[in-house]
Amino acid sequence: MVKVGGDPVPQNVARRLREGMAHGVLSFPLTAFHDDGTLDPDGCRAHVAGRLAAGPGALFPACGTGEFFSLDEEEYRSVVTLAVEEAAGRVPVVAGTGYGWAQAARFARIAEQAGADALLVLPHYLTDAPQDGLAAQLERLAARTRLPLITYQRGQVAYGVETLRRIARIPNVIGLKDGHSDLDRLQRLTLTAPDGFLFFNGAATAEIQARAYAAVGVPAYSSAVHAFAPEIAGAFFTALRDDDGETADKLLRAFYVPFVELRDRAPGYAVSLVKAAARLRGQRVGPVRAPLTDPAPADLADLKALLAAGLDLVGASL
C-alpha cells in the first residue's frame, strides 16, 4: 500500500498547519465501532471523508475524541492509515499518541508507517510528575520518532515557562495544545515561545473560550462540534474570522452554552455526546467503548432537540 503524506520536516508541517488553521477549524474525527465494540473501518472511513468534505484546517485522528485510550495498536494502525488515505495530502494528518514515552514511541512508529504528518502527544498515564520529568518524557519520545510533535497540556501535564523554553528547543517539537484554560499561564507561555512555535486551544468545547484564547495569541482551536455539525462549527469559525460578534454570540447562547451544560451532566459526555449527535445525523459511528457510556435516554432527547435548533440557526437540518 502506498502511503500518502508523512512529511517529516517540522518546519514544513508547521507551515501547513498554520495555513490550515487560518481557513478552518481543527477536526478531531470519531472512531467508529460496531455494536459489539469491534472496530468498524468502513464507518471510520465514511466519517473521515465527511469531515474532510467540510473543509477543516487539519485532521487529528485517534486522539481524545477518537477514543485513542481504547484502541489497540492494530486498530490504531487502521484508523491512522485510513485517515491518511482519505486526506490524500490535502490537509495535515496529526495522529494521537500517549501513555508513557516507551508506549508512545510504539504508537509513533505505527503512525510513521501509516504516513501521518505529525503527532499529538496526549498526557501520560496516571501519575503526577515534576517539570524536569515532563520535559524528559517529551525528549525521550522525540528522540524515537522522525515525526513533528505537538504536546498537549491537560490533566496532570502543565508546563512552566522554563520547561516551555526547554521543550521548544527539541528540534521536532513544533507546538503546544492547551486544555487547562489558565489564560494567565498560557499568556506567559506564548510570550516565552520562539517565533513560529504553534499554540492551539484544546479546551473542551473550545468555541466557548475561543475569543478569550485569541486575545492571548491563540486563535486556532479544535472543534468536537465539527465531528457532527460542521455547519454550526463552520458558521462560528466564519463569524470569529469576520469579527461578526452578533452571529458568534447568537450561536454561543442558543447552541454552545446549552451543549456545554448538557455535556457537564455526566463524566465522559465530552465524547459520548459527540458520538450520539453524529448518530443522530445518520453517521455510522456506533457506540462509545467502555469505560465511556452512551447518553441516558433523557439526555439523548435533549441533545436531539438542541442539535435541531442549532442546525436551524445556520439553515441546516437533521
C-alpha positions as a Markdown table, in Angstrom:
| # | Residue | x | y | z |
|---|---|---|---|---|
| 1 | Met | 0.0 | 0.0 | 0.0 |
| 2 | Val | 1.4 | 3.4 | -1.0 |
| 3 | Lys | 1.5 | 5.9 | 1.8 |
| 4 | Val | 0.4 | 9.5 | 1.3 |
| 5 | Gly | 1.7 | 12.3 | 3.4 |
| 6 | Gly | 4.1 | 11.7 | 6.2 |
| 7 | Asp | 6.2 | 14.9 | 5.7 |
| 8 | Pro | 8.8 | 14.6 | 8.5 |
| 9 | Val | 10.2 | 18.1 | 8.2 |
| 10 | Pro | 9.0 | 20.1 | 11.2 |
| 11 | Gln | 9.1 | 23.5 | 9.5 |
| 12 | Asn | 7.0 | 22.2 | 6.6 |
| 13 | Val | 4.4 | 20.6 | 8.8 |
| 14 | Ala | 4.2 | 23.7 | 11.0 |
| 15 | Arg | 3.7 | 25.9 | 7.9 |
| 16 | Arg | 1.0 | 23.6 | 6.6 |
| 17 | Leu | -0.8 | 23.6 | 10.0 |
| 18 | Arg | -0.5 | 27.4 | 10.2 |
| 19 | Glu | -2.0 | 27.8 | 6.8 |
| 20 | Gly | -4.8 | 25.4 | 7.5 |
| 21 | Met | -5.6 | 27.0 | 10.9 |
| 22 | Ala | -6.3 | 30.3 | 9.0 |
| 23 | His | -9.1 | 28.9 | 7.0 |
| 24 | Gly | -10.7 | 26.1 | 9.1 |
| 25 | Val | -11.2 | 24.5 | 12.4 |
| 26 | Leu | -9.0 | 21.6 | 13.5 |
| 27 | Ser | -11.1 | 18.4 | 13.1 |
| 28 | Phe | -11.0 | 15.6 | 15.6 |
| 29 | Pro | -12.9 | 12.7 | 14.0 |
| 30 | Leu | -14.6 | 9.9 | 15.8 |
| 31 | Thr | -13.6 | 6.3 | 15.7 |
| 32 | Ala | -16.4 | 4.1 | 14.5 |
| 33 | Phe | -17.2 | 0.8 | 16.3 |
| 34 | His | -19.7 | -1.9 | 15.6 |
| 35 | Asp | -22.4 | -2.6 | 18.2 |
| 36 | Asp | -20.3 | -5.4 | 19.6 |
| 37 | Gly | -17.4 | -2.9 | 20.2 |
| 38 | Thr | -15.2 | -4.1 | 17.4 |
| 39 | Leu | -13.6 | -1.5 | 15.1 |
| 40 | Asp | -15.7 | -0.5 | 12.0 |
| 41 | Pro | -13.1 | 0.6 | 9.4 |
| 42 | Asp | -15.8 | 1.4 | 6.8 |
| 43 | Gly | -17.6 | 3.6 | 9.3 |
| 44 | Cys | -14.4 | 5.3 | 10.2 |
| 45 | Arg | -13.6 | 6.0 | 6.5 |
| 46 | Ala | -17.0 | 7.4 | 5.8 |
| 47 | His | -16.9 | 9.6 | 8.8 |
| 48 | Val | -13.4 | 10.9 | 8.0 |
| 49 | Ala | -14.5 | 11.6 | 4.4 |
| 50 | Gly | -17.4 | 13.6 | 5.6 |
| 51 | Arg | -15.2 | 15.7 | 7.9 |
| 52 | Leu | -12.8 | 16.4 | 5.1 |
| 53 | Ala | -15.6 | 17.4 | 2.8 |
| 54 | Ala | -16.4 | 20.2 | 5.3 |
| 55 | Gly | -13.0 | 21.8 | 4.9 |
| 56 | Pro | -11.1 | 21.5 | 8.1 |
| 57 | Gly | -7.7 | 23.1 | 8.6 |
| 58 | Ala | -6.2 | 19.7 | 9.7 |
| 59 | Leu | -7.3 | 16.2 | 10.7 |
| 60 | Phe | -6.4 | 14.7 | 14.1 |
| 61 | Pro | -7.4 | 11.0 | 14.1 |
| 62 | Ala | -7.1 | 8.7 | 17.1 |
| 63 | Cys | -6.9 | 11.5 | 19.6 |
| 64 | Gly | -9.2 | 12.1 | 22.6 |
| 65 | Thr | -12.4 | 12.5 | 20.7 |
| 66 | Gly | -11.4 | 9.5 | 18.6 |
| 67 | Glu | -11.0 | 7.3 | 21.8 |
| 68 | Phe | -7.3 | 6.8 | 21.5 |
| 69 | Phe | -7.2 | 5.4 | 25.0 |
| 70 | Ser | -9.4 | 2.4 | 24.0 |
| 71 | Leu | -7.5 | 1.4 | 20.8 |
| 72 | Asp | -5.0 | -1.4 | 20.5 |
| 73 | Glu | -2.0 | -1.0 | 18.2 |
| 74 | Glu | -3.6 | -2.7 | 15.1 |
| 75 | Glu | -6.8 | -0.7 | 15.5 |
| 76 | Tyr | -4.7 | 2.4 | 15.8 |
| 77 | Arg | -2.8 | 1.5 | 12.6 |
| 78 | Ser | -6.1 | 1.1 | 10.7 |
| 79 | Val | -7.6 | 4.4 | 12.0 |
| 80 | Val | -4.5 | 6.4 | 11.1 |
| 81 | Thr | -3.9 | 4.7 | 7.8 |
| 82 | Leu | -7.4 | 5.3 | 6.5 |
| 83 | Ala | -7.3 | 8.9 | 7.7 |
| 84 | Val | -4.1 | 9.4 | 5.7 |
| 85 | Glu | -5.5 | 7.8 | 2.7 |
| 86 | Glu | -8.7 | 9.9 | 2.8 |
| 87 | Ala | -6.8 | 13.1 | 3.3 |
| 88 | Ala | -4.5 | 12.3 | 0.4 |
| 89 | Gly | -2.2 | 15.2 | 1.3 |
| 90 | Arg | -5.0 | 17.8 | 1.2 |
| 91 | Val | -4.6 | 18.6 | 4.9 |
| 92 | Pro | -2.1 | 17.6 | 7.5 |
| 93 | Val | -2.9 | 14.5 | 9.5 |
| 94 | Val | -1.8 | 14.6 | 13.1 |
| 95 | Ala | -2.3 | 11.3 | 14.9 |
| 96 | Gly | -2.6 | 10.9 | 18.7 |
| 97 | Thr | -0.1 | 9.1 | 20.8 |
| 98 | Gly | 0.4 | 8.8 | 24.6 |
| 99 | Tyr | 0.8 | 6.8 | 27.8 |
| 100 | Gly | 4.5 | 6.7 | 28.9 |
| 101 | Trp | 7.2 | 7.6 | 26.4 |
| 102 | Ala | 8.1 | 4.0 | 25.7 |
| 103 | Gln | 4.5 | 3.1 | 24.7 |
| 104 | Ala | 4.1 | 6.4 | 22.9 |
| 105 | Ala | 7.1 | 5.6 | 20.8 |
| 106 | Arg | 5.5 | 2.3 | 19.7 |
| 107 | Phe | 2.4 | 4.2 | 18.5 |
| 108 | Ala | 4.6 | 6.8 | 16.9 |
| 109 | Arg | 6.3 | 4.2 | 14.8 |
| 110 | Ile | 2.9 | 2.9 | 13.6 |
| 111 | Ala | 1.9 | 6.5 | 12.8 |
| 112 | Glu | 5.1 | 7.0 | 10.8 |
| 113 | Gln | 4.5 | 3.8 | 8.8 |
| 114 | Ala | 0.9 | 4.9 | 8.2 |
| 115 | Gly | 2.0 | 8.2 | 6.7 |
| 116 | Ala | 0.9 | 10.6 | 9.4 |
| 117 | Asp | 2.4 | 14.1 | 9.2 |
| 118 | Ala | 2.8 | 14.7 | 12.9 |
| 119 | Leu | 1.8 | 13.5 | 16.4 |
| 120 | Leu | -0.3 | 15.0 | 19.2 |
| 121 | Val | 1.2 | 13.8 | 22.4 |
| 122 | Leu | -1.6 | 13.2 | 24.9 |
| 123 | Pro | -1.0 | 13.4 | 28.6 |
| 124 | His | 0.9 | 10.5 | 30.1 |
| 125 | Tyr | -0.9 | 7.9 | 32.2 |
| 126 | Leu | -2.0 | 8.3 | 35.8 |
| 127 | Thr | 0.9 | 9.9 | 37.8 |
| 128 | Asp | 1.8 | 13.5 | 38.6 |
| 129 | Ala | 5.3 | 14.5 | 37.6 |
| 130 | Pro | 7.8 | 17.3 | 38.2 |
| 131 | Gln | 8.7 | 19.8 | 35.4 |
| 132 | Asp | 12.0 | 18.0 | 34.7 |
| 133 | Gly | 10.1 | 14.8 | 34.2 |
| 134 | Leu | 7.6 | 16.3 | 31.9 |
| 135 | Ala | 10.4 | 17.7 | 29.7 |
| 136 | Ala | 12.3 | 14.4 | 29.8 |
| 137 | Gln | 9.2 | 12.5 | 28.7 |
| 138 | Leu | 8.9 | 14.6 | 25.6 |
| 139 | Glu | 12.7 | 14.5 | 24.9 |
| 140 | Arg | 12.7 | 10.7 | 25.0 |
| 141 | Leu | 9.7 | 10.4 | 22.7 |
| 142 | Ala | 11.2 | 13.0 | 20.3 |
| 143 | Ala | 14.4 | 11.0 | 20.1 |
| 144 | Arg | 12.5 | 8.0 | 18.9 |
| 145 | Thr | 10.4 | 9.4 | 16.1 |
| 146 | Arg | 11.1 | 11.5 | 13.0 |
| 147 | Leu | 7.6 | 13.0 | 13.2 |
| 148 | Pro | 7.0 | 16.5 | 14.5 |
| 149 | Leu | 5.3 | 16.6 | 17.9 |
| 150 | Ile | 2.6 | 18.8 | 19.4 |
| 151 | Thr | 2.4 | 18.3 | 23.1 |
| 152 | Tyr | -0.9 | 18.5 | 24.9 |
| 153 | Gln | -1.0 | 20.1 | 28.4 |
| 154 | Arg | -4.1 | 18.9 | 30.2 |
| 155 | Gly | -4.8 | 16.9 | 33.3 |
| 156 | Gln | -1.5 | 16.3 | 35.1 |
| 157 | Val | 0.6 | 17.9 | 32.4 |
| 158 | Ala | 1.1 | 21.7 | 32.8 |
| 159 | Tyr | 4.3 | 23.3 | 31.6 |
| 160 | Gly | 6.0 | 26.2 | 33.3 |
| 161 | Val | 7.9 | 28.9 | 31.5 |
| 162 | Glu | 11.3 | 27.3 | 31.8 |
| 163 | Thr | 10.0 | 23.9 | 30.8 |
| 164 | Leu | 8.4 | 25.5 | 27.7 |
| 165 | Arg | 11.8 | 27.0 | 26.8 |
| 166 | Arg | 13.4 | 23.6 | 27.2 |
| 167 | Ile | 10.9 | 21.6 | 25.1 |
| 168 | Ala | 10.8 | 24.3 | 22.4 |
| 169 | Arg | 14.5 | 23.6 | 21.8 |
| 170 | Ile | 13.7 | 20.0 | 20.9 |
| 171 | Pro | 14.1 | 20.1 | 17.1 |
| 172 | Asn | 10.9 | 18.2 | 16.2 |
| 173 | Val | 8.6 | 19.8 | 18.8 |
| 174 | Ile | 6.5 | 22.3 | 16.9 |
| 175 | Gly | 3.7 | 23.3 | 19.2 |
| 176 | Leu | 1.5 | 23.0 | 22.3 |
| 177 | Lys | -2.2 | 22.4 | 22.7 |
| 178 | Asp | -3.7 | 23.8 | 25.9 |
| 179 | Gly | -6.6 | 22.2 | 27.7 |
| 180 | His | -6.3 | 23.9 | 31.1 |
| 181 | Ser | -7.8 | 27.3 | 30.1 |
| 182 | Asp | -5.5 | 29.0 | 32.5 |
| 183 | Leu | -5.1 | 32.2 | 30.4 |
| 184 | Asp | -2.5 | 33.8 | 32.8 |
| 185 | Arg | -0.2 | 30.8 | 32.4 |
| 186 | Leu | -0.9 | 30.5 | 28.7 |
| 187 | Gln | -0.1 | 34.2 | 28.1 |
| 188 | Arg | 3.3 | 33.7 | 29.8 |
| 189 | Leu | 3.9 | 30.6 | 27.6 |
| 190 | Thr | 3.0 | 32.3 | 24.4 |
| 191 | Leu | 5.3 | 35.3 | 25.2 |
| 192 | Thr | 8.1 | 32.8 | 26.1 |
| 193 | Ala | 7.9 | 30.6 | 23.0 |
| 194 | Pro | 10.2 | 31.2 | 20.0 |
| 195 | Asp | 8.8 | 32.7 | 16.8 |
| 196 | Gly | 6.9 | 30.1 | 14.8 |
| 197 | Phe | 6.0 | 27.9 | 17.7 |
| 198 | Leu | 2.4 | 26.8 | 17.4 |
| 199 | Phe | -0.3 | 27.1 | 20.0 |
| 200 | Phe | -3.8 | 25.5 | 19.9 |
| 201 | Asn | -6.9 | 26.0 | 22.0 |
| 202 | Gly | -7.8 | 22.5 | 23.2 |
| 203 | Ala | -10.4 | 23.3 | 25.8 |
| 204 | Ala | -13.4 | 21.1 | 25.9 |
| 205 | Thr | -16.0 | 22.6 | 23.5 |
| 206 | Ala | -13.3 | 25.1 | 22.6 |
| 207 | Glu | -15.6 | 27.6 | 20.9 |
| 208 | Ile | -16.9 | 28.7 | 24.3 |
| 209 | Gln | -13.4 | 30.2 | 25.0 |
| 210 | Ala | -12.2 | 30.9 | 21.5 |
| 211 | Arg | -12.3 | 34.7 | 21.8 |
| 212 | Ala | -10.5 | 34.6 | 25.2 |
| 213 | Tyr | -7.8 | 32.3 | 23.8 |
| 214 | Ala | -7.4 | 34.6 | 20.7 |
| 215 | Ala | -6.9 | 37.5 | 23.0 |
| 216 | Val | -3.7 | 35.9 | 24.4 |
| 217 | Gly | -2.4 | 35.0 | 20.9 |
| 218 | Val | -4.0 | 31.5 | 20.4 |
| 219 | Pro | -6.7 | 31.9 | 17.7 |
| 220 | Ala | -6.6 | 28.2 | 16.5 |
| 221 | Tyr | -8.9 | 25.7 | 18.1 |
| 222 | Ser | -10.1 | 22.2 | 17.9 |
| 223 | Ser | -13.8 | 21.6 | 17.3 |
| 224 | Ala | -15.6 | 18.5 | 18.5 |
| 225 | Val | -18.8 | 20.0 | 17.1 |
| 226 | His | -17.2 | 19.7 | 13.6 |
| 227 | Ala | -17.5 | 15.9 | 14.1 |
| 228 | Phe | -21.3 | 16.0 | 14.0 |
| 229 | Ala | -22.3 | 19.5 | 12.9 |
| 230 | Pro | -19.7 | 21.1 | 10.6 |
| 231 | Glu | -22.4 | 23.6 | 9.5 |
| 232 | Ile | -22.5 | 25.0 | 13.0 |
| 233 | Ala | -18.7 | 24.8 | 13.5 |
| 234 | Gly | -18.1 | 26.5 | 10.2 |
| 235 | Ala | -20.6 | 29.3 | 10.9 |
| 236 | Phe | -19.0 | 30.0 | 14.2 |
| 237 | Phe | -15.5 | 29.9 | 12.7 |
| 238 | Thr | -16.5 | 32.3 | 10.0 |
| 239 | Ala | -18.2 | 34.7 | 12.5 |
| 240 | Leu | -14.9 | 34.8 | 14.5 |
| 241 | Arg | -12.8 | 35.3 | 11.5 |
| 242 | Asp | -15.0 | 38.1 | 10.2 |
| 243 | Asp | -15.4 | 39.8 | 13.6 |
| 244 | Asp | -19.1 | 39.2 | 13.5 |
| 245 | Gly | -19.8 | 39.3 | 17.2 |
| 246 | Glu | -23.6 | 39.2 | 16.7 |
| 247 | Thr | -23.6 | 35.9 | 15.0 |
| 248 | Ala | -20.9 | 34.4 | 17.3 |
| 249 | Asp | -23.0 | 35.4 | 20.4 |
| 250 | Lys | -26.2 | 34.0 | 18.9 |
| 251 | Leu | -24.5 | 30.6 | 18.3 |
| 252 | Leu | -23.0 | 30.7 | 21.7 |
| 253 | Arg | -26.2 | 31.5 | 23.5 |
| 254 | Ala | -28.5 | 29.2 | 21.5 |
| 255 | Phe | -26.2 | 26.2 | 20.9 |
| 256 | Tyr | -22.8 | 26.1 | 22.5 |
| 257 | Val | -23.7 | 27.1 | 26.1 |
| 258 | Pro | -26.6 | 24.7 | 26.3 |
| 259 | Phe | -24.4 | 22.0 | 24.7 |
| 260 | Val | -21.8 | 22.5 | 27.4 |
| 261 | Glu | -24.4 | 22.4 | 30.1 |
| 262 | Leu | -25.6 | 19.1 | 28.7 |
| 263 | Arg | -22.1 | 17.8 | 28.4 |
| 264 | Asp | -21.5 | 18.5 | 32.1 |
| 265 | Arg | -24.3 | 16.2 | 33.2 |
| 266 | Ala | -22.1 | 13.1 | 33.2 |
| 267 | Pro | -18.5 | 12.2 | 33.1 |
| 268 | Gly | -17.4 | 11.2 | 29.6 |
| 269 | Tyr | -20.1 | 13.2 | 27.8 |
| 270 | Ala | -17.4 | 15.3 | 26.0 |
| 271 | Val | -17.0 | 12.2 | 23.8 |
| 272 | Ser | -20.2 | 10.2 | 24.1 |
| 273 | Leu | -22.5 | 13.2 | 23.4 |
| 274 | Val | -20.5 | 14.0 | 20.2 |
| 275 | Lys | -20.8 | 10.4 | 19.1 |
| 276 | Ala | -24.5 | 10.3 | 19.8 |
| 277 | Ala | -25.0 | 13.6 | 17.9 |
| 278 | Ala | -23.2 | 12.1 | 14.9 |
| 279 | Arg | -25.5 | 9.1 | 15.0 |
| 280 | Leu | -28.5 | 11.5 | 15.1 |
| 281 | Arg | -27.1 | 12.9 | 11.8 |
| 282 | Gly | -27.1 | 9.4 | 10.3 |
| 283 | Gln | -23.3 | 8.8 | 10.6 |
| 284 | Arg | -22.2 | 5.2 | 11.1 |
| 285 | Val | -20.0 | 5.7 | 14.1 |
| 286 | Gly | -21.6 | 3.2 | 16.6 |
| 287 | Pro | -21.4 | 3.4 | 20.4 |
| 288 | Val | -18.6 | 4.5 | 22.6 |
| 289 | Arg | -16.3 | 1.9 | 24.2 |
| 290 | Ala | -16.1 | 1.3 | 27.9 |
| 291 | Pro | -15.3 | 2.9 | 30.3 |
| 292 | Leu | -17.4 | 5.6 | 28.5 |
| 293 | Thr | -21.2 | 5.1 | 28.3 |
| 294 | Asp | -23.7 | 6.3 | 25.8 |
| 295 | Pro | -26.0 | 9.1 | 26.9 |
| 296 | Ala | -29.1 | 8.4 | 29.0 |
| 297 | Pro | -32.4 | 8.5 | 27.1 |
| 298 | Ala | -33.5 | 11.8 | 28.6 |
| 299 | Asp | -30.1 | 13.4 | 27.7 |
| 300 | Leu | -30.3 | 12.0 | 24.2 |
| 301 | Ala | -33.7 | 13.6 | 23.8 |
| 302 | Asp | -32.4 | 16.9 | 24.9 |
| 303 | Leu | -29.4 | 16.6 | 22.6 |
| 304 | Lys | -31.7 | 15.9 | 19.6 |
| 305 | Ala | -33.8 | 19.0 | 20.3 |
| 306 | Leu | -30.7 | 21.2 | 20.9 |
| 307 | Leu | -29.0 | 19.9 | 17.7 |
| 308 | Ala | -32.1 | 20.5 | 15.6 |
| 309 | Ala | -32.3 | 24.1 | 17.0 |
| 310 | Gly | -28.6 | 24.7 | 16.4 |
| 311 | Leu | -28.8 | 23.5 | 12.8 |
| 312 | Asp | -31.9 | 25.6 | 12.2 |
| 313 | Leu | -29.8 | 28.7 | 13.2 |
| 314 | Val | -27.4 | 28.0 | 10.3 |
| 315 | Gly | -30.0 | 26.9 | 7.7 |
| 316 | Ala | -29.4 | 23.2 | 8.1 |
| 317 | Ser | -31.5 | 20.3 | 9.4 |
| 318 | Leu | -31.1 | 16.8 | 11.0 |
